[in-house]
XYZ file of N, CA and C in Angstrom:
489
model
N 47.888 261.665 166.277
C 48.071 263.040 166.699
C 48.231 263.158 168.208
N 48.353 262.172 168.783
C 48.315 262.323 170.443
C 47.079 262.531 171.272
N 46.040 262.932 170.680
C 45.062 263.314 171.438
C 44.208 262.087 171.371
N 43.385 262.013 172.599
C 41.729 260.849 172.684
C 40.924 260.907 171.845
N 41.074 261.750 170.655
C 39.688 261.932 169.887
C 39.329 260.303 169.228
N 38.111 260.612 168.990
C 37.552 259.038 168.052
C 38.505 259.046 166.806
N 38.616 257.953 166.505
C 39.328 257.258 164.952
C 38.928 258.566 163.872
N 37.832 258.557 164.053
C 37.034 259.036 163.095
C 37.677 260.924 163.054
N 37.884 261.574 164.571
C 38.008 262.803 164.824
C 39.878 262.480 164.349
N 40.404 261.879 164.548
C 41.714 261.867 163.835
C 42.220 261.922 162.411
N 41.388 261.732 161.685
C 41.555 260.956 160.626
C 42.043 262.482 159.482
N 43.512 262.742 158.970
C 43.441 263.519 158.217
C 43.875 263.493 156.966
N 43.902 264.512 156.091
C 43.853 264.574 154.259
C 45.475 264.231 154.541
N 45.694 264.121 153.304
C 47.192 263.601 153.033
C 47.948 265.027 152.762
N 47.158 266.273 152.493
C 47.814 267.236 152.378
C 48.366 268.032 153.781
N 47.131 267.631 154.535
C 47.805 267.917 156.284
C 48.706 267.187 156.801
N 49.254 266.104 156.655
C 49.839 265.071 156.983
C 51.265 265.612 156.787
N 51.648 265.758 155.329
C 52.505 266.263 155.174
C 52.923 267.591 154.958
N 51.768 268.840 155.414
C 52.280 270.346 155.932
C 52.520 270.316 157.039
N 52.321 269.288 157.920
C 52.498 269.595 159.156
C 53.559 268.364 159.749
N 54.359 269.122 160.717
C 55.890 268.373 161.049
C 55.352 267.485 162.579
N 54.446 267.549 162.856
C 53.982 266.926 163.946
C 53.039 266.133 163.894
N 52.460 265.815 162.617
C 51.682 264.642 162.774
C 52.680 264.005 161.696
N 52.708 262.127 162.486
C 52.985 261.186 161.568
C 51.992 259.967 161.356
N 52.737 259.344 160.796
C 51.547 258.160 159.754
C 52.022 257.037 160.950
N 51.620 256.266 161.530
C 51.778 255.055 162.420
C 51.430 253.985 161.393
N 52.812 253.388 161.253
C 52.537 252.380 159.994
C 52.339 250.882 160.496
N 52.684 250.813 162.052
C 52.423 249.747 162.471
C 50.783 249.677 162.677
N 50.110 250.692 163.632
C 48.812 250.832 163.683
C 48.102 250.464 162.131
N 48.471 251.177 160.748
C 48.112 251.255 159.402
C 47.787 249.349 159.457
N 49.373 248.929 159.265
C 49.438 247.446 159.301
C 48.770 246.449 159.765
N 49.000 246.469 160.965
C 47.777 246.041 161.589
C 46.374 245.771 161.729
N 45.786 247.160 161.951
C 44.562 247.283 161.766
C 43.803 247.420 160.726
N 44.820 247.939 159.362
C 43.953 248.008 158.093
C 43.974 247.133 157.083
N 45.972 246.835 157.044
C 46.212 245.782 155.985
C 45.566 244.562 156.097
N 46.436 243.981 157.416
C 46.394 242.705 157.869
C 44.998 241.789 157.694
N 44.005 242.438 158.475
C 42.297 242.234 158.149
C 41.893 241.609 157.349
N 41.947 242.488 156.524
C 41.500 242.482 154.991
C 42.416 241.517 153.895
N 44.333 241.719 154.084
C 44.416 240.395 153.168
C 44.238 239.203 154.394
N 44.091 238.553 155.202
C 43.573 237.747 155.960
C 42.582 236.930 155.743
N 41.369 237.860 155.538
C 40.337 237.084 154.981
C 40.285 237.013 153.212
N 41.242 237.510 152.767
C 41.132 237.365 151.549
C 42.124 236.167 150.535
N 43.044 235.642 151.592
C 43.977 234.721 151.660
C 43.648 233.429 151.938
N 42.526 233.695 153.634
C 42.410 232.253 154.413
C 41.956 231.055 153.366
N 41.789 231.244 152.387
C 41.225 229.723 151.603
C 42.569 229.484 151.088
N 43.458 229.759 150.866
C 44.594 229.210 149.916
C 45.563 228.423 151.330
N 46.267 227.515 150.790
C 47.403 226.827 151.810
C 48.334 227.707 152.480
N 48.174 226.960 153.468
C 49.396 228.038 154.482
C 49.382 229.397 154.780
N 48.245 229.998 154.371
C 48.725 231.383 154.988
C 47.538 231.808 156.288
N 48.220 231.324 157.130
C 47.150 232.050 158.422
C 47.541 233.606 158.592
N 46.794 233.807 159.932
C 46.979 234.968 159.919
C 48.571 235.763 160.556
N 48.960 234.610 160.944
C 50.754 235.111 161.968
C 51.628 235.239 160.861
N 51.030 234.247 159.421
C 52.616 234.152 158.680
C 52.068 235.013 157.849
N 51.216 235.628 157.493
C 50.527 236.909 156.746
C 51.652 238.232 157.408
N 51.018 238.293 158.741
C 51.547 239.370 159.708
C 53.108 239.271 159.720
N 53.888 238.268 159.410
C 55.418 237.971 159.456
C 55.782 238.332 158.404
N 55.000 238.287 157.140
C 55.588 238.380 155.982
C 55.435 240.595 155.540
N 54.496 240.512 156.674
C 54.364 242.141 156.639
C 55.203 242.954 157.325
N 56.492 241.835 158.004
C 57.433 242.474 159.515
C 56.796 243.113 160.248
N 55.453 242.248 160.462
C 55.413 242.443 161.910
C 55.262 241.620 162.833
N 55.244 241.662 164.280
C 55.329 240.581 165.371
C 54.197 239.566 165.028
N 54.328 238.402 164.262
C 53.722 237.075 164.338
C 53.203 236.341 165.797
N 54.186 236.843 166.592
C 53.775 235.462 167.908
C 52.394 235.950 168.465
N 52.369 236.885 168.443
C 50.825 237.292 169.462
C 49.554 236.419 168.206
N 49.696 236.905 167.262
C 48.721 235.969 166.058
C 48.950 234.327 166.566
N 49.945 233.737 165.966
C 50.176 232.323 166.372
C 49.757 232.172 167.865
N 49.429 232.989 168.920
C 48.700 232.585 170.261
C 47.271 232.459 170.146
N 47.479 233.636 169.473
C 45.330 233.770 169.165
C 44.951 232.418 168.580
N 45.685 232.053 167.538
C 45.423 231.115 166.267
C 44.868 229.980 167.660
N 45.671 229.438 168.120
C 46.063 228.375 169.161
C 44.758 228.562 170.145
N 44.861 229.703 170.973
C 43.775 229.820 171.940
C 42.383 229.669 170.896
N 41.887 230.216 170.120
C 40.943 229.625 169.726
C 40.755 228.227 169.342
N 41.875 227.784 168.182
C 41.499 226.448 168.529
C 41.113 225.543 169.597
N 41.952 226.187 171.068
C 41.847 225.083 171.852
C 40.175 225.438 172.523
N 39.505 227.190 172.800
C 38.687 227.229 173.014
C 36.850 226.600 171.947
N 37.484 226.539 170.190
C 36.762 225.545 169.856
C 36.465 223.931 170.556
N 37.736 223.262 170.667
C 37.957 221.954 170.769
C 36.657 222.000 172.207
N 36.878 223.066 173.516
C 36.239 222.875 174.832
C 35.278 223.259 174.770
N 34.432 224.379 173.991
C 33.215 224.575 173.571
C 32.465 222.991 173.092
N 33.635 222.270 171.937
C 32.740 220.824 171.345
C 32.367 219.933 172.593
N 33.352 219.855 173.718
C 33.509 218.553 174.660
C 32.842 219.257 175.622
N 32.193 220.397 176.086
C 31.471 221.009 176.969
C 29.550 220.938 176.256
N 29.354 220.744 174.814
C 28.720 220.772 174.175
C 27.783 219.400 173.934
N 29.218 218.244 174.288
C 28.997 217.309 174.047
C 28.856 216.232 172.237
N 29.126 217.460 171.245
C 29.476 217.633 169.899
C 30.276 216.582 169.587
N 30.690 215.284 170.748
C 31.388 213.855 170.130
C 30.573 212.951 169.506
N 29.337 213.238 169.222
C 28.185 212.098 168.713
C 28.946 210.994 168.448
N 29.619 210.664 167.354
C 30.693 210.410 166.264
C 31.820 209.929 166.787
N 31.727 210.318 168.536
C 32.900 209.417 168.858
C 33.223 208.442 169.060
N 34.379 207.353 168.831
C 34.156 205.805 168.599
C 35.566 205.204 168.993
N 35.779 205.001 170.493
C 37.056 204.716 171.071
C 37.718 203.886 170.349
N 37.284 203.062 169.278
C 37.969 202.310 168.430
C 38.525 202.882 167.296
N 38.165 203.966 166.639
C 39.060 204.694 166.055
C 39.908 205.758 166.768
N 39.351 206.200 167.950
C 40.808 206.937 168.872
C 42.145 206.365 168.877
N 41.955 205.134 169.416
C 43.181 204.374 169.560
C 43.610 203.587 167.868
N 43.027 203.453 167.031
C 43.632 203.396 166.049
C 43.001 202.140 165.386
N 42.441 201.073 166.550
C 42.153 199.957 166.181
C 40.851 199.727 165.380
N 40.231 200.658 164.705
C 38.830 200.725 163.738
C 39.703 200.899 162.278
N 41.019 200.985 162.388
C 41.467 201.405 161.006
C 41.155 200.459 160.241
N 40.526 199.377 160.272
C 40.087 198.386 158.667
C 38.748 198.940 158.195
N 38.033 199.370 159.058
C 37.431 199.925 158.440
C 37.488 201.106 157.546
N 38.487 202.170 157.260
C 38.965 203.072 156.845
C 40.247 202.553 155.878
N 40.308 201.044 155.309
C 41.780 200.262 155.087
C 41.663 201.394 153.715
N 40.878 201.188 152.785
C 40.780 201.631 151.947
C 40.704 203.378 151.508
N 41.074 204.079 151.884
C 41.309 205.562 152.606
C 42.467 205.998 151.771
N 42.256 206.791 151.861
C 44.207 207.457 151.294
C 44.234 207.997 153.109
N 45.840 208.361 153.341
C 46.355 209.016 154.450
C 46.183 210.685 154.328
N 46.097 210.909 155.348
C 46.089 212.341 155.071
C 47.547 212.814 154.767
N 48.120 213.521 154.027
C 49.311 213.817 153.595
C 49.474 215.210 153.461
N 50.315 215.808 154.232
C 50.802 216.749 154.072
C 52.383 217.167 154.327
N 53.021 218.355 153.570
C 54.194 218.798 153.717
C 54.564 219.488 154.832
N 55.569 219.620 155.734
C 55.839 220.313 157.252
C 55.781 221.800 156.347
N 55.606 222.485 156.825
C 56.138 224.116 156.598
C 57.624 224.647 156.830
N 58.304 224.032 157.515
C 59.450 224.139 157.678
C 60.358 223.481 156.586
N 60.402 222.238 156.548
C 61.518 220.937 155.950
C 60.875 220.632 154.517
N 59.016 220.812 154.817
C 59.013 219.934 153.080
C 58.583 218.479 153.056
N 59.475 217.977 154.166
C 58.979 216.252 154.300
C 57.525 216.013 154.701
N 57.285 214.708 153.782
C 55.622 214.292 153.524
C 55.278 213.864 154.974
N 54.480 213.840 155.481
C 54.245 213.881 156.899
C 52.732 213.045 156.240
N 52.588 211.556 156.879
C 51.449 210.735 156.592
C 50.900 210.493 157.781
N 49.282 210.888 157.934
C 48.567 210.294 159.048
C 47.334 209.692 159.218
N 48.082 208.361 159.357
C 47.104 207.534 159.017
C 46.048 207.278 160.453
N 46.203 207.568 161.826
C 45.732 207.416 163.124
C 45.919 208.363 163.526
N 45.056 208.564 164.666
C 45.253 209.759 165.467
C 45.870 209.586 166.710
N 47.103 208.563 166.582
C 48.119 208.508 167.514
C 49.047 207.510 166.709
N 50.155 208.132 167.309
C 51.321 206.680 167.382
C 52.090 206.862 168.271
N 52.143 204.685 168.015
C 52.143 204.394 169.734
C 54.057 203.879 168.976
N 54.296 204.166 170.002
C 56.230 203.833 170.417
C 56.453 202.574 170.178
N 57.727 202.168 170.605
C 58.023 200.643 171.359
C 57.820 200.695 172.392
N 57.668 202.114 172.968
C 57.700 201.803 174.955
C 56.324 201.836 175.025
N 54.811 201.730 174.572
C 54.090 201.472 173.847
C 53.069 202.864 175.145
N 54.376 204.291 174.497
C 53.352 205.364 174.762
C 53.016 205.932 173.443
N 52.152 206.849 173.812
C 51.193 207.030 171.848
C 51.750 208.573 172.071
N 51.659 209.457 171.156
C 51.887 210.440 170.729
C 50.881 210.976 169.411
N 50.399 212.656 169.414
C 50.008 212.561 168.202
C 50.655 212.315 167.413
N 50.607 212.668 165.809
C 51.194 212.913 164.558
C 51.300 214.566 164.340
N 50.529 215.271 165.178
C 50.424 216.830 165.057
C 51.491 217.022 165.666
N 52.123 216.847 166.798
C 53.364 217.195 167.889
C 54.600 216.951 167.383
N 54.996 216.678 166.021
C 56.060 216.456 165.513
C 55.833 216.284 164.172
N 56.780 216.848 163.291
C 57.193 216.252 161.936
C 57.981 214.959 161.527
N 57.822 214.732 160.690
C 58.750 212.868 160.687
C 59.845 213.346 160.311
N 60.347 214.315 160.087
C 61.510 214.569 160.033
C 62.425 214.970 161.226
N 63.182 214.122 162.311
C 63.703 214.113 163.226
C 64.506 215.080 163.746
N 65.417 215.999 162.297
C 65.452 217.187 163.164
C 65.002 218.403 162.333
N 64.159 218.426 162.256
C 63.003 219.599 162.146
C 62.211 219.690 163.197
N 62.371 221.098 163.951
C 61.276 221.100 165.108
C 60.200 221.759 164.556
N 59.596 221.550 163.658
C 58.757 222.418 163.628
C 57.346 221.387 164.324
N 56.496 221.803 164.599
C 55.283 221.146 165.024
C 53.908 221.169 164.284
N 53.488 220.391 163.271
C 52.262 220.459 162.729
C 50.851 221.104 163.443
N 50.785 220.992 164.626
C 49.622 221.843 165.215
C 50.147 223.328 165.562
N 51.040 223.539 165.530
C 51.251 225.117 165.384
C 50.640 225.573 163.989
N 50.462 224.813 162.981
C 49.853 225.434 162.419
C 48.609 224.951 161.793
N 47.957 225.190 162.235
C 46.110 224.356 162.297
C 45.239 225.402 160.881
N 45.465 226.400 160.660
C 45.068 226.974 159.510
C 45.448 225.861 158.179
N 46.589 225.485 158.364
C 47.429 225.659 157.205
C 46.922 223.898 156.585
N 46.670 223.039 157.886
C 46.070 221.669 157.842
C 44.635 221.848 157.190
N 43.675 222.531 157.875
C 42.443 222.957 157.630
C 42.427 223.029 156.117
N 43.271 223.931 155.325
C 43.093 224.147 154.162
C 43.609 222.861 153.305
N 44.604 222.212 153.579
C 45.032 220.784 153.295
C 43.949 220.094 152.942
N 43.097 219.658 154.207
C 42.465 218.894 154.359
C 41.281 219.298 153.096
N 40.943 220.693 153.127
C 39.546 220.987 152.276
C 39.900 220.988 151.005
N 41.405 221.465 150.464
C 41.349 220.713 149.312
C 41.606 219.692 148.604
N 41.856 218.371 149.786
C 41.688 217.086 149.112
C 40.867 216.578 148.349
């Protein structure tokens, strides 16, 4: 309605809504703030649906979601290493070279979101011929698919939990 009042002082019957030619329904605000929420958390356990491709599939602007998604992750990751939460850490499986101990393992396997192709990770790097390392998150094995596996960290999360 234009005015500062609280949520609450706005809020009108559906019969005012439509007697009157000057108030409208803000369906992006609706979207947003009411839909989105609610199927969000009612989604997050199933594969692939975070909260940006929820919001995309509702036409609305995804990228600000896919930033949030990201900034939290990365503010989890600095909360753990500020925390000191590496107990568990073991430079021999960083670099890859503890993998006999893990010989017997399945790979973690998952499909890109984009292409489809099985994307296997067996280390948490691979190293080149020019013998620089790279994650397995920073690319799909499919060479031209850009899509990037850590763009979408929801969608792994749920991967991973229902192995």
């Amino acid at each position: 309605d234009g005015t500062q009042n609280s949520a609450m002082q706005r809020g009108y019957l559906r019969e005012e809504i439509s007697s009157s030619s000057s108030l409208i329904v803000d369906i992006n605000y609706y979207l947003h703030q009411q839909v989105l929420p609610v199927i969000s958390r009612l989604l997050e356990p199933f594969d692939g649906t975070d909260q940006a491709y929820l919001a995309q599939c509702l036409g609305l602007d995804s990228s600000k979601y896919k930033a949030r998604q990201q900034k939290n992750y990365l503010k989890d990751n600095e909360n753990n290493i500020e925390n000191n939460d590496d107990d568990d850490f073991n430079d021999e499986l960083l670099l890859g070279e503890g993998s006999e101990a893990f010989k017997q393992c399945d790979p973690f396997v998952f499909p890109c979101v984009q292409c489809d192709t099985l994307n296997f990770w067996n280390a948490p790097f691979i190293f080149n011929e020019d013998k620089t390392c790279i994650s397995p998150l920073l690319r799909c094995k499919n060479v031209n698919c850009s899509s990037q596996p850590i763009d979408h960290v929801v969608y792994l999360r749920n991967r991973l939990t229902l192995m």
